[in-house]
Coordinates of C-alpha atoms and ligand atoms in Angstrom, one line a residue:
M1 CA 66.3 -53.6 -23.9
T2 CA 65.3 -51.9 -20.7
E3 CA 67.0 -54.2 -18.1
R4 CA 70.5 -53.6 -16.9
R5 CA 73.0 -54.9 -19.4
T6 CA 75.9 -57.1 -18.5
A7 CA 79.4 -57.1 -19.7
I8 CA 82.5 -59.4 -19.5
V9 CA 85.8 -57.6 -19.9
T10 CA 88.7 -60.0 -20.1
G11 CA 92.1 -58.7 -18.8
S12 CA 90.3 -56.0 -16.9
S13 CA 92.4 -56.0 -13.7
S14 CA 94.7 -53.4 -15.2
G15 CA 95.2 -50.9 -18.0
I16 CA 92.8 -50.5 -20.9
G17 CA 90.5 -53.3 -19.8
L18 CA 90.1 -51.8 -16.3
G19 CA 89.3 -48.4 -17.9
I20 CA 86.6 -49.9 -20.1
A21 CA 85.1 -51.9 -17.3
E22 CA 84.9 -48.8 -15.1
A23 CA 83.3 -46.8 -18.0
L24 CA 80.7 -49.6 -18.5
A25 CA 79.9 -49.7 -14.7
R26 CA 79.6 -45.9 -14.6
T27 CA 76.9 -46.1 -17.3
G28 CA 75.0 -48.7 -15.3
M29 CA 76.1 -52.1 -16.6
N30 CA 76.9 -55.1 -14.4
V31 CA 80.5 -56.1 -15.1
M32 CA 82.5 -59.3 -14.8
L33 CA 86.2 -58.4 -14.3
N34 CA 88.9 -60.8 -15.2
G35 CA 92.7 -61.1 -15.0
I36 CA 95.5 -63.3 -13.7
E37 CA 95.6 -61.7 -10.2
R38 CA 94.2 -63.2 -7.0
P39 CA 90.7 -61.9 -6.1
E40 CA 92.1 -60.0 -3.0
E41 CA 94.4 -58.0 -5.3
I42 CA 91.4 -56.8 -7.4
E43 CA 89.0 -56.2 -4.5
N44 CA 89.5 -52.4 -4.5
H45 CA 88.7 -52.2 -8.2
R46 CA 85.6 -54.5 -7.9
A47 CA 84.3 -52.4 -4.9
R48 CA 85.0 -49.1 -6.8
L49 CA 82.9 -50.4 -9.7
E50 CA 80.0 -51.3 -7.4
S51 CA 80.1 -47.7 -6.0
Y52 CA 78.3 -46.9 -9.3
G53 CA 75.3 -48.9 -8.1
V54 CA 76.0 -52.0 -10.3
T55 CA 77.1 -55.5 -9.5
A56 CA 80.7 -56.3 -10.2
R57 CA 82.3 -59.7 -9.9
Y58 CA 85.9 -60.9 -10.6
S59 CA 87.1 -64.2 -12.1
P60 CA 90.7 -65.2 -12.4
A61 CA 89.9 -67.4 -15.4
D62 CA 93.0 -68.1 -17.4
M63 CA 92.6 -67.1 -21.0
T64 CA 95.0 -69.8 -22.2
V65 CA 92.5 -72.5 -21.0
P66 CA 89.3 -72.8 -23.1
A67 CA 87.4 -74.6 -20.2
E68 CA 88.1 -71.7 -17.9
I69 CA 86.8 -69.3 -20.6
H70 CA 83.5 -71.3 -20.9
G71 CA 83.4 -71.4 -17.1
L72 CA 83.7 -67.6 -16.9
V73 CA 80.8 -67.2 -19.3
E74 CA 78.7 -69.6 -17.2
Q75 CA 79.6 -67.7 -14.0
A76 CA 78.6 -64.4 -15.5
A77 CA 75.3 -65.8 -16.9
D78 CA 74.6 -67.3 -13.4
A79 CA 75.4 -64.0 -11.6
F80 CA 73.7 -61.6 -14.0
G81 CA 71.2 -63.7 -16.0
A82 CA 72.8 -63.0 -19.4
V83 CA 75.9 -61.7 -21.1
D84 CA 75.1 -58.9 -23.5
I85 CA 78.6 -57.4 -24.1
V86 CA 82.0 -59.0 -24.3
V87 CA 85.3 -57.1 -24.6
N88 CA 88.0 -59.5 -25.5
N89 CA 90.9 -57.5 -24.2
A90 CA 93.3 -59.7 -22.3
G91 CA 96.7 -59.5 -24.0
I92 CA 100.4 -60.0 -23.5
Q93 CA 103.5 -58.9 -25.5
H94 CA 107.0 -60.2 -26.0
V95 CA 109.7 -58.4 -28.0
A96 CA 112.5 -60.4 -29.5
P97 CA 114.0 -61.1 -33.0
I98 CA 112.2 -64.0 -34.7
D99 CA 115.3 -66.3 -34.6
E100 CA 115.5 -65.9 -30.8
F101 CA 111.7 -65.8 -30.2
P102 CA 110.9 -68.3 -27.4
D103 CA 108.4 -71.0 -28.5
D104 CA 106.5 -70.7 -25.2
K105 CA 106.1 -66.9 -25.7
W106 CA 104.7 -67.5 -29.2
N107 CA 102.2 -70.0 -27.9
A108 CA 101.1 -67.9 -25.0
I109 CA 100.6 -64.8 -27.1
I110 CA 98.6 -66.6 -29.7
A111 CA 96.5 -68.3 -27.0
I112 CA 95.8 -65.1 -24.9
N113 CA 95.6 -62.5 -27.7
L114 CA 93.8 -64.5 -30.4
S115 CA 92.5 -68.0 -29.4
A116 CA 90.8 -66.7 -26.2
A117 CA 88.7 -64.3 -28.4
F118 CA 87.6 -67.3 -30.5
H119 CA 86.6 -69.4 -27.5
M120 CA 84.9 -66.5 -25.7
T121 CA 82.9 -65.6 -28.9
K122 CA 81.9 -69.3 -29.3
A123 CA 80.7 -69.4 -25.6
V124 CA 78.7 -66.1 -25.6
L125 CA 77.1 -66.1 -29.1
P126 CA 74.3 -68.7 -28.4
G127 CA 72.9 -66.4 -25.6
M128 CA 73.2 -63.2 -27.7
K129 CA 71.5 -64.9 -30.6
S130 CA 68.6 -66.1 -28.5
R131 CA 68.1 -62.5 -27.1
G132 CA 68.7 -60.8 -30.5
W133 CA 71.2 -58.3 -29.1
G134 CA 74.9 -58.4 -28.5
R135 CA 78.1 -56.4 -28.7
I136 CA 81.5 -58.1 -29.1
I137 CA 84.5 -55.8 -29.0
N138 CA 87.9 -57.2 -29.7
M139 CA 91.0 -55.3 -28.5
A140 CA 93.3 -55.6 -31.5
S141 CA 96.0 -52.9 -32.0
A142 CA 97.6 -50.7 -34.6
H143 CA 99.7 -53.9 -34.9
G144 CA 96.5 -55.6 -36.2
L145 CA 96.8 -53.3 -39.3
V146 CA 100.6 -52.7 -39.7
A147 CA 103.7 -54.4 -38.4
S148 CA 106.8 -53.5 -36.4
P149 CA 110.0 -55.6 -36.2
Y150 CA 110.6 -57.9 -33.2
K151 CA 106.9 -58.4 -32.4
A152 CA 106.2 -61.4 -34.7
A153 CA 103.7 -63.2 -32.4
Y154 CA 101.9 -60.1 -31.3
V155 CA 101.5 -58.8 -34.9
A156 CA 100.4 -62.2 -36.1
A157 CA 97.9 -62.5 -33.3
K158 CA 96.5 -59.0 -33.7
H159 CA 96.1 -59.4 -37.5
G160 CA 94.3 -62.6 -36.6
V161 CA 92.0 -60.8 -34.3
V162 CA 91.0 -58.4 -37.1
G163 CA 90.2 -61.3 -39.4
L164 CA 88.2 -63.1 -36.7
T165 CA 86.3 -59.9 -36.1
K166 CA 85.3 -59.5 -39.8
S167 CA 84.3 -63.2 -40.2
V168 CA 82.1 -63.4 -37.0
A169 CA 80.5 -60.0 -37.9
L170 CA 79.3 -61.4 -41.2
E171 CA 78.0 -64.5 -39.5
V172 CA 75.8 -62.6 -37.1
A173 CA 75.0 -59.4 -39.1
E174 CA 71.3 -60.0 -39.2
L175 CA 70.9 -61.0 -35.6
G176 CA 71.3 -57.7 -33.7
I177 CA 74.9 -58.5 -32.8
T178 CA 77.8 -56.3 -33.8
V179 CA 81.5 -57.4 -33.8
N180 CA 84.2 -54.8 -34.0
A181 CA 87.9 -54.5 -33.3
I182 CA 89.5 -51.4 -31.7
C183 CA 93.1 -50.8 -32.8
P184 CA 94.9 -48.6 -30.3
G185 CA 98.3 -47.0 -30.8
Y186 CA 100.5 -46.9 -27.7
V187 CA 98.9 -46.5 -24.3
Q188 CA 100.9 -46.1 -21.1
T189 CA 100.0 -49.3 -19.3
P190 CA 102.1 -52.0 -17.7
L191 CA 102.1 -53.9 -21.1
V192 CA 104.0 -51.0 -22.8
Q193 CA 106.2 -50.1 -19.8
D194 CA 107.4 -53.7 -19.8
Q195 CA 108.3 -53.7 -23.5
I196 CA 110.4 -50.5 -23.3
A197 CA 113.3 -52.3 -21.7
D198 CA 113.0 -55.3 -24.1
T199 CA 112.9 -53.0 -27.1
A200 CA 115.9 -51.1 -25.9
K201 CA 117.8 -54.3 -25.7
A202 CA 116.6 -55.6 -29.1
R203 CA 117.5 -52.4 -30.8
G204 CA 120.6 -51.5 -28.7
I205 CA 119.3 -48.1 -27.7
S206 CA 118.4 -46.4 -24.4
E207 CA 114.9 -46.6 -22.9
D208 CA 114.3 -42.8 -23.4
A209 CA 115.2 -43.3 -27.1
V210 CA 112.6 -46.1 -27.3
V211 CA 109.9 -43.8 -26.1
R212 CA 110.9 -40.9 -28.3
D213 CA 112.2 -42.7 -31.4
V214 CA 110.2 -45.9 -31.5
L215 CA 106.9 -45.6 -29.7
L216 CA 105.9 -41.9 -30.1
A217 CA 107.7 -41.7 -33.5
A218 CA 105.0 -44.0 -34.8
Q219 CA 102.2 -41.6 -33.6
P220 CA 102.0 -38.3 -35.5
T221 CA 100.2 -36.7 -32.5
K222 CA 103.4 -37.4 -30.4
S223 CA 101.1 -38.3 -27.5
F224 CA 100.1 -41.6 -25.9
V225 CA 96.5 -42.7 -26.4
T226 CA 94.6 -42.8 -23.1
T227 CA 92.4 -45.5 -21.6
D228 CA 89.6 -42.9 -21.4
Q229 CA 89.7 -42.4 -25.1
L230 CA 89.4 -46.1 -25.7
A231 CA 86.6 -46.5 -23.2
G232 CA 84.7 -43.7 -24.9
L233 CA 84.8 -45.6 -28.2
A234 CA 83.9 -48.9 -26.5
L235 CA 80.8 -47.2 -24.9
F236 CA 79.8 -45.8 -28.3
L237 CA 80.1 -49.3 -29.9
C238 CA 77.9 -50.7 -27.1
S239 CA 75.1 -48.1 -27.8
D240 CA 72.1 -48.8 -30.0
V241 CA 73.1 -46.0 -32.4
A242 CA 76.2 -48.0 -33.3
A243 CA 74.0 -50.9 -34.6
S244 CA 75.3 -50.4 -38.2
I245 CA 78.9 -50.4 -37.2
T246 CA 80.1 -54.0 -37.6
G247 CA 83.1 -55.9 -39.0
T248 CA 85.3 -52.9 -38.6
A249 CA 88.9 -52.4 -37.2
L250 CA 88.8 -48.9 -35.8
P251 CA 92.2 -47.2 -35.3
V252 CA 92.6 -45.0 -32.2
D253 CA 96.3 -44.4 -32.8
G254 CA 97.1 -40.7 -33.1
G255 CA 97.4 -41.1 -36.9
W256 CA 99.8 -44.0 -36.9
V257 CA 98.3 -46.1 -39.7
A258 CA 97.4 -43.1 -41.8
Q259 CA 101.1 -42.8 -42.7
Ligands
NAD301 P1 98.0 -54.6 -19.2 O1 99.3 -55.4 -19.1 O2 97.8 -53.4 -18.4 O3 96.7 -55.6 -18.9 C1 96.7 -56.9 -19.4 C2 95.5 -57.6 -18.7 O4 95.5 -59.0 -19.3 C3 95.7 -57.7 -17.2 O5 94.4 -57.6 -16.7 C4 96.1 -59.2 -17.0 O6 95.7 -59.7 -15.8 C5 95.4 -59.8 -18.2 N1 95.9 -61.1 -18.6 C6 97.2 -61.4 -18.9 N2 97.3 -62.8 -19.1 C7 96.1 -63.3 -18.9 C8 95.6 -64.6 -18.9 N3 96.3 -65.7 -19.2 N4 94.3 -64.8 -18.6 C9 93.5 -63.7 -18.2 N5 93.9 -62.5 -18.2 C10 95.2 -62.3 -18.5 O7 97.8 -54.4 -20.8 P2 97.1 -53.3 -21.6 O8 98.1 -52.4 -22.2 O9 95.9 -52.7 -20.9 O10 96.5 -54.2 -22.8 C11 95.1 -54.6 -22.9 C12 94.9 -55.0 -24.4 O11 95.1 -53.8 -25.2 C13 95.8 -56.1 -24.9 O12 95.1 -57.0 -25.7 C14 96.8 -55.3 -25.7 O13 97.4 -56.1 -26.7 C15 96.0 -54.2 -26.3 N6 96.8 -53.1 -26.7 C16 97.5 -52.4 -25.8 C17 98.2 -51.3 -26.3 C18 99.1 -50.4 -25.4 O14 99.8 -49.6 -25.9 N7 99.1 -50.6 -24.1 C19 98.2 -50.9 -27.6 C20 97.4 -51.6 -28.5 C21 96.7 -52.7 -28.0

């Protein structure tokens, strides 16, 4: 393909998704940003992406609403002519013991972290199949491979994302489309900042102790993973030399799941 490629990155108004969206724009791809914020709150990010000489748009499509996911894909196809790359990245977390876990949090986590990737994949695959090229990257987690207590919905959703990734990869393996999951360890984003207080409460320990004894205790490197490191892997998976990498769940976790 010689024309400019186009990517949708869900949940890219913040954190990991924003880092990946910026890396894609820097390498010359048009990008559709997405998140729950109002467009005016994201305008500085959208404009920064366009400073790389690409077109960037923003859609506040709600990943809990399948019709809005299909609408997002139509909007991107109208704006850019095609959708070549999708990063299913939107995600939320809630930390609580299972017997106190709120039903609405369970439903929201399954919808945003898992079902949205199903609906998005369904919406973009016909176009990718017709063009014979596509890249789908699902943001799973180390919690897609191993569990921690008090995160039942998140761990269930992320294990589901890994299963979805494998199944779709097999369906499209001969069509020039790869489907992979990235499994990050802890990254310092708002999603992690917010759960430190909840984890402290659930475990009855201080917030400093959560960072030291829970989060970084899981990572042998004793360092947080960075958004740049994740964006580097996403860019590689989007390249043509990554054509044989499909159906994988790739840990970027400082050695967490090696233990
Ligand atoms: P973040 O809180 O910084 O960003 C979450 C993004 O999702 C935001 O852009 C937000 O607007 C969007 N979002 C939330 N609800 C949405 C909805 N209903 N519709 C559309 N967008 C919605 O979080 P992050 O840490 O950057 O997480 C991004 C992804 O990486 C998530 O899937 C998360 O599970 C995964 N992840 C994060 C970590 C970590 O340590 N931060 C580790 C492993 C995996």
